[in-house]
Short mmCIF file of C-alpha atoms in Angstrom, two decimals:
data_model
loop_
_atom_site.label_atom_id
_atom_site.label_comp_id
_atom_site.label_asym_id
_atom_site.label_seq_id
_atom_site.Cartn_x
_atom_site.Cartn_y
_atom_site.Cartn_z
CA UNK P 1 -21.34 -5.79 25.68
CA UNK P 2 -19.32 -4.09 28.48
CA UNK P 3 -19.50 -0.33 28.78
CA UNK P 4 -16.93 1.52 26.68
CA UNK P 5 -15.89 5.12 26.36
CA UNK P 6 -17.20 6.71 23.15
CA UNK P 7 -14.59 6.95 20.43
CA UNK P 8 -13.93 9.83 18.08
CA UNK P 9 -13.16 8.35 14.67
CA UNK P 10 -11.73 9.93 11.55
CA UNK P 11 -12.63 7.64 8.65
CA UNK P 12 -10.66 8.46 5.51
CA UNK P 13 -12.20 7.32 2.24
CA UNK P 14 -15.51 6.93 4.04
CA UNK P 15 -17.55 7.68 0.91
CA UNK P 16 -15.96 4.82 -1.02
CA UNK P 17 -17.00 1.18 -1.17
CA UNK P 18 -15.50 -0.45 1.92
CA UNK P 19 -15.28 2.85 3.78
CA UNK P 20 -18.98 3.69 3.46
CA UNK P 21 -20.01 0.18 4.46
CA UNK P 22 -17.76 0.53 7.50
CA UNK P 23 -19.25 3.93 8.41
CA UNK P 24 -22.79 2.52 8.28
CA UNK P 25 -21.72 -0.49 10.31
CA UNK P 26 -19.98 1.61 12.97
CA UNK P 27 -22.71 4.24 13.32
CA UNK P 28 -25.29 1.50 13.73
CA UNK P 29 -23.27 -0.52 16.24
CA UNK P 30 -21.81 2.40 18.22
CA UNK P 31 -24.32 5.26 17.93
CA UNK P 32 -22.63 7.19 20.75
CA UNK P 33 -19.33 7.47 18.86
CA UNK P 34 -18.38 10.54 16.86
CA UNK P 35 -17.64 9.64 13.23
CA UNK P 36 -15.99 12.16 10.92
CA UNK P 37 -15.55 11.15 7.28
CA UNK P 38 -12.78 12.71 5.20
CA UNK P 39 -13.11 11.94 1.49
CA UNK P 40 -11.83 13.66 -1.63
CA UNK P 41 -14.86 12.43 -3.61
CA UNK P 42 -12.76 11.21 -6.49
CA UNK P 43 -14.49 9.13 -9.16
CA UNK P 44 -15.04 6.20 -6.75
CA UNK P 45 -16.21 8.30 -3.80
CA UNK P 46 -19.94 8.96 -3.68
CA UNK P 47 -21.66 11.24 -1.18
CA UNK P 48 -24.90 9.34 -1.80
CA UNK P 49 -23.36 6.32 -0.07
CA UNK P 50 -23.73 8.22 3.21
CA UNK P 51 -26.98 10.12 2.64
CA UNK P 52 -28.84 8.01 5.22
CA UNK P 53 -26.56 9.49 7.90
CA UNK P 54 -27.28 13.12 7.07
CA UNK P 55 -28.80 14.74 10.13
CA UNK P 56 -27.13 12.36 12.56
CA UNK P 57 -25.59 14.69 15.19
CA UNK P 58 -22.63 12.33 15.70
CA UNK P 59 -21.77 12.22 11.98
CA UNK P 60 -19.83 14.77 9.96
CA UNK P 61 -18.67 14.72 6.35
CA UNK P 62 -15.66 16.72 5.16
CA UNK P 63 -14.57 16.82 1.54
CA UNK P 64 -10.80 17.02 1.42
CA UNK P 65 -7.46 15.47 0.53
CA UNK P 66 -5.53 13.19 2.88
CA UNK P 67 -2.36 14.80 1.52
CA UNK P 68 -3.50 18.14 3.00
CA UNK P 69 -1.56 18.28 6.26
CA UNK P 70 -3.20 21.51 7.43
CA UNK P 71 -6.65 19.98 7.06
CA UNK P 72 -5.59 16.77 8.80
CA UNK P 73 -4.17 18.70 11.76
CA UNK P 74 -7.31 20.81 12.05
CA UNK P 75 -9.67 17.83 12.02
CA UNK P 76 -7.67 15.82 14.54
CA UNK P 77 -7.65 18.71 17.00
CA UNK P 78 -11.15 20.11 16.46
CA UNK P 79 -12.80 16.70 16.63
CA UNK P 80 -10.54 15.31 19.39
CA UNK P 81 -9.86 12.25 17.24
CA UNK P 82 -8.51 9.16 19.00
CA UNK P 83 -8.91 6.64 16.17
CA UNK P 84 -8.12 6.90 12.47
CA UNK P 85 -9.66 4.25 10.22
CA UNK P 86 -7.67 4.76 7.04
CA UNK P 87 -9.53 3.46 3.97
CA UNK P 88 -8.67 6.24 1.51
CA UNK P 89 -6.73 4.79 -1.41
CA UNK P 90 -6.51 4.44 -5.13
CA UNK P 91 -7.38 0.77 -5.42
CA UNK P 92 -8.01 -0.42 -8.98
CA UNK P 93 -5.15 -2.36 -10.56
CA UNK P 94 -6.09 -1.48 -14.15
CA UNK P 95 -6.04 2.24 -13.36
CA UNK P 96 -2.65 1.86 -11.66
CA UNK P 97 -1.27 0.40 -14.88
CA UNK P 98 -2.60 3.36 -16.86
CA UNK P 99 -1.50 6.03 -14.35
CA UNK P 100 0.67 4.90 -11.42
CA UNK P 101 1.55 8.40 -10.17
CA UNK P 102 -1.84 8.95 -8.53
CA UNK P 103 -1.41 5.70 -6.61
CA UNK P 104 1.96 6.74 -5.22
CA UNK P 105 0.59 10.13 -4.21
CA UNK P 106 -2.55 8.93 -2.45
CA UNK P 107 -1.44 5.59 -1.08
CA UNK P 108 2.11 6.45 -0.02
CA UNK P 109 2.27 10.21 0.46
CA UNK P 110 -1.29 10.42 1.80
CA UNK P 111 -0.67 7.67 4.35
CA UNK P 112 2.59 9.31 5.40
CA UNK P 113 0.85 12.66 5.85
CA UNK P 114 -1.84 11.14 8.07
CA UNK P 115 0.68 9.21 10.13
CA UNK P 116 2.75 12.29 10.89
CA UNK P 117 -0.31 14.37 11.74
CA UNK P 118 -1.64 11.62 14.02
CA UNK P 119 1.76 11.10 15.66
CA UNK P 120 1.98 14.75 16.67
CA UNK P 121 -1.66 14.77 17.79
CA UNK P 122 -1.03 11.64 19.89
CA UNK P 123 2.13 13.06 21.45
CA UNK P 124 0.47 16.37 22.26
CA UNK P 125 -2.06 14.48 24.33
CA UNK P 126 0.69 12.92 26.38
CA UNK P 127 0.37 9.46 24.80
CA UNK P 128 -1.74 8.51 27.83
CA UNK P 129 -4.99 7.58 26.13
CA UNK P 130 -4.64 3.86 25.45
CA UNK P 131 -7.59 3.91 23.05
CA UNK P 132 -5.58 5.81 20.42
CA UNK P 133 -5.28 3.73 17.27
CA UNK P 134 -4.17 4.26 13.67
CA UNK P 135 -5.92 1.51 11.71
CA UNK P 136 -4.65 0.94 8.16
CA UNK P 137 -6.45 -1.28 5.67
CA UNK P 138 -4.35 -3.06 3.07
CA UNK P 139 -4.62 -5.78 0.46
CA UNK P 140 -3.53 -9.36 -0.13
CA UNK P 141 -2.02 -8.13 -3.40
CA UNK P 142 1.08 -6.91 -1.55
CA UNK P 143 2.14 -10.56 -1.23
CA UNK P 144 2.26 -11.21 -4.98
CA UNK P 145 0.98 -14.27 -6.78
CA UNK P 146 0.51 -17.84 -5.53
CA UNK P 147 0.97 -21.05 -7.44
CA UNK P 148 -1.99 -23.47 -7.42
CA UNK P 149 -0.28 -25.73 -4.87
CA UNK P 150 1.07 -22.95 -2.62
CA UNK P 151 -0.37 -22.42 0.89
CA UNK P 152 -2.40 -19.24 1.47
CA UNK P 153 -0.80 -15.96 2.51
CA UNK P 154 -0.11 -15.54 6.22
CA UNK P 155 0.89 -12.44 8.17
CA UNK P 156 4.56 -13.47 7.78
CA UNK P 157 4.49 -14.01 4.01
CA UNK P 158 7.22 -11.84 2.42
CA UNK P 159 6.00 -8.92 0.35
CA UNK P 160 6.32 -9.32 -3.41
CA UNK P 161 3.98 -6.78 -5.08
CA UNK P 162 3.66 -6.98 -8.85
CA UNK P 163 1.36 -4.12 -9.93
CA UNK P 164 1.84 -0.40 -9.31
CA UNK P 165 -1.23 -0.55 -7.07
CA UNK P 166 0.17 -3.41 -4.99
CA UNK P 167 3.56 -1.71 -4.75
CA UNK P 168 1.97 1.51 -3.49
CA UNK P 169 0.00 -0.38 -0.84
CA UNK P 170 3.12 -2.29 0.19
CA UNK P 171 4.93 1.02 0.59
CA UNK P 172 2.15 2.40 2.77
CA UNK P 173 2.18 -0.76 4.93
CA UNK P 174 5.92 -0.39 5.52
CA UNK P 175 5.54 3.26 6.52
CA UNK P 176 2.80 2.38 9.01
CA UNK P 177 5.00 -0.31 10.57
CA UNK P 178 7.93 2.10 10.70
CA UNK P 179 5.87 4.59 12.69
CA UNK P 180 5.08 1.92 15.26
CA UNK P 181 8.66 0.67 15.44
CA UNK P 182 10.25 4.13 15.55
CA UNK P 183 7.78 6.21 17.54
CA UNK P 184 5.66 3.62 19.30
CA UNK P 185 2.56 4.89 17.48
CA UNK P 186 -0.30 2.43 18.19
CA UNK P 187 -0.89 1.18 14.65
CA UNK P 188 -2.90 -1.76 13.33
CA UNK P 189 -2.83 -3.22 9.81
CA UNK P 190 -5.17 -5.64 8.09
CA UNK P 191 -4.63 -7.31 4.73
CA UNK P 192 -7.89 -8.40 3.14
CA UNK P 193 -8.96 -10.44 0.16
CA UNK P 194 -11.32 -9.28 -2.60
CA UNK P 195 -14.37 -7.55 -1.13
CA UNK P 196 -17.85 -7.51 -2.66
CA UNK P 197 -21.20 -6.05 -1.68
CA UNK P 198 -23.26 -2.85 -2.05
CA UNK P 199 -21.84 0.53 -3.10
CA UNK P 200 -18.96 -0.93 -5.15
CA UNK P 201 -17.94 1.14 -8.18
CA UNK P 202 -18.91 -0.38 -11.56
CA UNK P 203 -15.30 -1.00 -12.66
CA UNK P 204 -14.97 -3.91 -10.21
CA UNK P 205 -15.72 -7.44 -11.38
CA UNK P 206 -19.07 -8.24 -9.73
CA UNK P 207 -20.84 -4.90 -10.35
CA UNK P 208 -19.33 -4.86 -13.85
CA UNK P 209 -20.94 -8.23 -14.57
CA UNK P 210 -24.32 -7.16 -13.17
CA UNK P 211 -24.43 -3.85 -15.04
CA UNK P 212 -23.18 -5.25 -18.34
CA UNK P 213 -25.80 -8.00 -18.22
CA UNK P 214 -28.53 -5.40 -17.66
CA UNK P 215 -27.23 -3.29 -20.55
CA UNK P 216 -26.52 -6.24 -22.89
CA UNK P 217 -22.80 -5.52 -23.01
CA UNK P 218 -20.02 -8.14 -23.22
CA UNK P 219 -18.75 -9.58 -19.94
CA UNK P 220 -14.97 -9.18 -20.29
CA UNK P 221 -12.89 -11.91 -18.65
CA UNK P 222 -9.12 -11.53 -18.68
CA UNK P 223 -7.01 -14.26 -20.28
CA UNK P 224 -8.34 -17.77 -19.77
CA UNK P 225 -10.46 -16.85 -16.75
CA UNK P 226 -8.58 -19.28 -14.53
CA UNK P 227 -7.18 -16.62 -12.18
CA UNK P 228 -8.25 -17.35 -8.60
CA UNK P 229 -9.36 -14.84 -5.98
CA UNK P 230 -10.63 -15.21 -2.41
CA UNK P 231 -13.94 -13.36 -1.92
CA UNK P 232 -15.02 -11.64 1.30
CA UNK P 233 -18.43 -10.06 1.89
CA UNK P 234 -17.92 -6.45 2.92
CA UNK P 235 -20.18 -6.75 5.98
CA UNK P 236 -18.06 -9.60 7.33
CA UNK P 237 -14.99 -7.47 6.68
CA UNK P 238 -16.43 -4.59 8.71
CA UNK P 239 -17.07 -6.90 11.64
CA UNK P 240 -13.47 -8.11 11.50
CA UNK P 241 -12.17 -4.54 11.45
CA UNK P 242 -14.29 -3.75 14.51
CA UNK P 243 -12.60 -6.60 16.39
CA UNK P 244 -9.13 -5.52 15.30
CA UNK P 245 -9.68 -1.91 16.38
CA UNK P 246 -11.02 -2.94 19.79
CA UNK P 247 -8.90 -6.02 20.50
CA UNK P 248 -5.88 -5.88 18.20
CA UNK P 249 -2.37 -5.51 19.63
CA UNK P 250 -0.67 -2.29 18.45
CA UNK P 251 2.01 -3.03 15.90
CA UNK P 252 0.35 -6.25 14.76
CA UNK P 253 -1.03 -7.25 11.36
CA UNK P 254 -4.12 -9.39 10.79
CA UNK P 255 -5.18 -11.15 7.60
CA UNK P 256 -8.90 -11.08 6.78
CA UNK P 257 -10.19 -13.51 4.16
CA UNK P 258 -13.45 -15.08 3.11
CA UNK P 259 -12.18 -18.64 2.60
CA UNK P 260 -13.85 -18.56 -0.82
CA UNK P 261 -11.29 -19.29 -3.55
CA UNK P 262 -13.05 -19.04 -6.90
CA UNK P 263 -11.82 -18.77 -10.48
CA UNK P 264 -12.87 -15.58 -12.24
CA UNK P 265 -14.75 -17.49 -14.92
CA UNK P 266 -16.65 -19.49 -12.29
CA UNK P 267 -17.62 -16.31 -10.46
CA UNK P 268 -18.85 -14.76 -13.70
CA UNK P 269 -21.04 -17.80 -14.34
CA UNK P 270 -22.44 -17.61 -10.80
CA UNK P 271 -23.41 -13.98 -11.38
CA UNK P 272 -24.99 -14.90 -14.72
CA UNK P 273 -27.08 -17.64 -13.11
CA UNK P 274 -28.30 -15.30 -10.38
CA UNK P 275 -29.14 -12.57 -12.87
CA UNK P 276 -31.08 -15.02 -15.03
CA UNK P 277 -33.04 -16.11 -11.95
CA UNK P 278 -33.66 -12.70 -10.38
CA UNK P 279 -34.16 -10.51 -13.47
CA UNK P 280 -36.70 -12.15 -15.80
CA UNK P 281 -36.66 -9.33 -18.39
CA UNK P 282 -32.97 -9.41 -19.31
CA UNK P 283 -32.18 -8.32 -22.87
CA UNK P 284 -29.99 -11.42 -23.41
CA UNK P 285 -30.79 -14.83 -21.95
CA UNK P 286 -28.99 -16.85 -20.81
CA UNK P 287 -26.68 -14.02 -19.84
CA UNK P 288 -23.66 -16.33 -19.95
CA UNK P 289 -23.76 -15.79 -23.74
CA UNK P 290 -22.22 -12.38 -23.03
CA UNK P 291 -19.02 -13.81 -21.50
CA UNK P 292 -16.11 -12.66 -23.67
CA UNK P 293 -12.45 -13.51 -23.10
CA UNK P 294 -10.18 -10.50 -23.61
CA UNK P 295 -6.44 -9.89 -23.66
CA UNK P 296 -4.95 -10.57 -20.25
CA UNK P 297 -4.01 -7.77 -17.87
CA UNK P 298 -0.25 -7.02 -17.90
CA UNK P 299 1.42 -8.90 -15.05
CA UNK P 300 -1.87 -10.47 -13.96
CA UNK P 301 -1.37 -12.36 -10.67
CA UNK P 302 -2.60 -15.93 -10.98
CA UNK P 303 -3.91 -16.65 -7.50
CA UNK P 304 -4.55 -14.97 -4.16
CA UNK P 305 -5.58 -16.81 -1.00
CA UNK P 306 -5.71 -15.63 2.61
CA UNK P 307 -5.04 -17.61 5.77
CA UNK P 308 -7.20 -15.85 8.38
CA UNK P 309 -6.45 -18.28 11.21
CA UNK P 310 -4.78 -15.59 13.37
CA UNK P 311 -7.87 -13.38 13.67
CA UNK P 312 -10.04 -16.47 13.97
CA UNK P 313 -7.96 -17.94 16.80
CA UNK P 314 -7.42 -14.70 18.71
CA UNK P 315 -10.84 -13.07 18.33
CA UNK P 316 -13.16 -15.86 17.24
CA UNK P 317 -13.93 -14.15 13.94
CA UNK P 318 -15.13 -16.01 10.89
CA UNK P 319 -17.15 -14.93 7.85
CA UNK P 320 -20.90 -15.18 8.36
CA UNK P 321 -21.95 -14.99 4.71
CA UNK P 322 -21.36 -17.86 2.33
CA UNK P 323 -20.42 -16.79 -1.18
CA UNK P 324 -23.84 -17.97 -2.36
CA UNK P 325 -25.67 -15.83 0.23
CA UNK P 326 -23.47 -12.78 -0.19
CA UNK P 327 -23.48 -12.90 -3.97
CA UNK P 328 -27.27 -13.20 -4.09
CA UNK P 329 -27.67 -10.18 -1.80
CA UNK P 330 -25.16 -8.21 -3.87
CA UNK P 331 -26.85 -9.00 -7.18
CA UNK P 332 -30.22 -8.05 -5.67
CA UNK P 333 -28.75 -4.75 -4.49
CA UNK P 334 -27.56 -3.79 -7.97
CA UNK P 335 -30.89 -4.82 -9.46
CA UNK P 336 -32.76 -2.68 -6.92
CA UNK P 337 -30.45 0.35 -7.05
CA UNK P 338 -30.21 1.25 -10.70
CA UNK P 339 -30.58 4.92 -9.75
CA UNK P 340 -27.33 4.60 -7.78
CA UNK P 341 -25.11 3.11 -10.49
CA UNK P 342 -26.51 4.59 -13.71
CA UNK P 343 -25.13 8.11 -13.00
CA UNK P 344 -21.67 6.58 -12.50
CA UNK P 345 -21.49 5.43 -16.12
CA UNK P 346 -20.07 8.81 -17.12
CA UNK P 347 -18.14 9.78 -20.23
CA UNK P 348 -14.93 9.45 -18.19
CA UNK P 349 -15.89 5.95 -17.14
CA UNK P 350 -16.79 4.97 -20.69
CA UNK P 351 -13.45 6.28 -21.97
CA UNK P 352 -11.59 4.35 -19.27
CA UNK P 353 -13.61 1.21 -20.07
CA UNK P 354 -12.74 1.39 -23.77
CA UNK P 355 -9.08 1.92 -22.96
CA UNK P 356 -8.90 -1.12 -20.70
CA UNK P 357 -11.03 -3.58 -22.64
CA UNK P 358 -10.36 -2.49 -26.22
#
């Protein structure tokens, strides 16, 4: 690898699922870079995700709100930040249906606050440092739902968000693009498919399946289970983000997908088979007996699929993990890290779970 100047990164949402995986990836790959994590530590943020980095002189954790402009200004200046990797977001569709206001505040207002703080920081430094980047992670959900015969989403697919979550992410994407178009701010956007891997909060499909199998709880599948999602291993996602930050053209958008379209019911059965194989003392065997179809999510999008040919063609990126490899590693992680997920099954989580799956 050619020599590069050390970067000073502010990683928002760095104690969450994708964010913490990215922080570990970056600190391992670029140990000379300064990495500052800003995270509110909401229900899905977990300081334990980063405990292996405690004591690293190039790592700093700050608990705070991305809507706090004073804090954002102070961190950008004190840490001489040249790159923001913006992961902080409310991201669970079911929670957005129950309480959309939090999604608008964090995803739209929070992104706007960071953009304005970074714009002024960038301008104060004379706009001369060509390594300055505002990287914004987004979702394939902003594009809406695909029919079975429709081609996958591309970077030029019109936005058509259906859930409050998707609408809030679409709004944040538009604001990021506006800052590039209006001010010339060097922004980058990626839209990714469904991520899976370690450190994912139990409300998400794969950890939910693993944990409910271990605790002999029903495995709730919305509707008929035929909804299709594209699955991307989080480590492959982090590698793609690395390439976009270093090689991406400011103002551009890049789709990142796993090329793994799978029906929800098929994925649930894959998890059940792995759990049966890897955990011989399960309370219910075969664990597929626990699969339970529940009332469908309001406005449930039928299919998502990502065309990642742009990032593949330009940067040579492609996923390294097959769904079989990545899913096995993920299931093993949840089996081996019960002390990580058990404390997350709080009274608040149980109340939310009953409200969603009642």
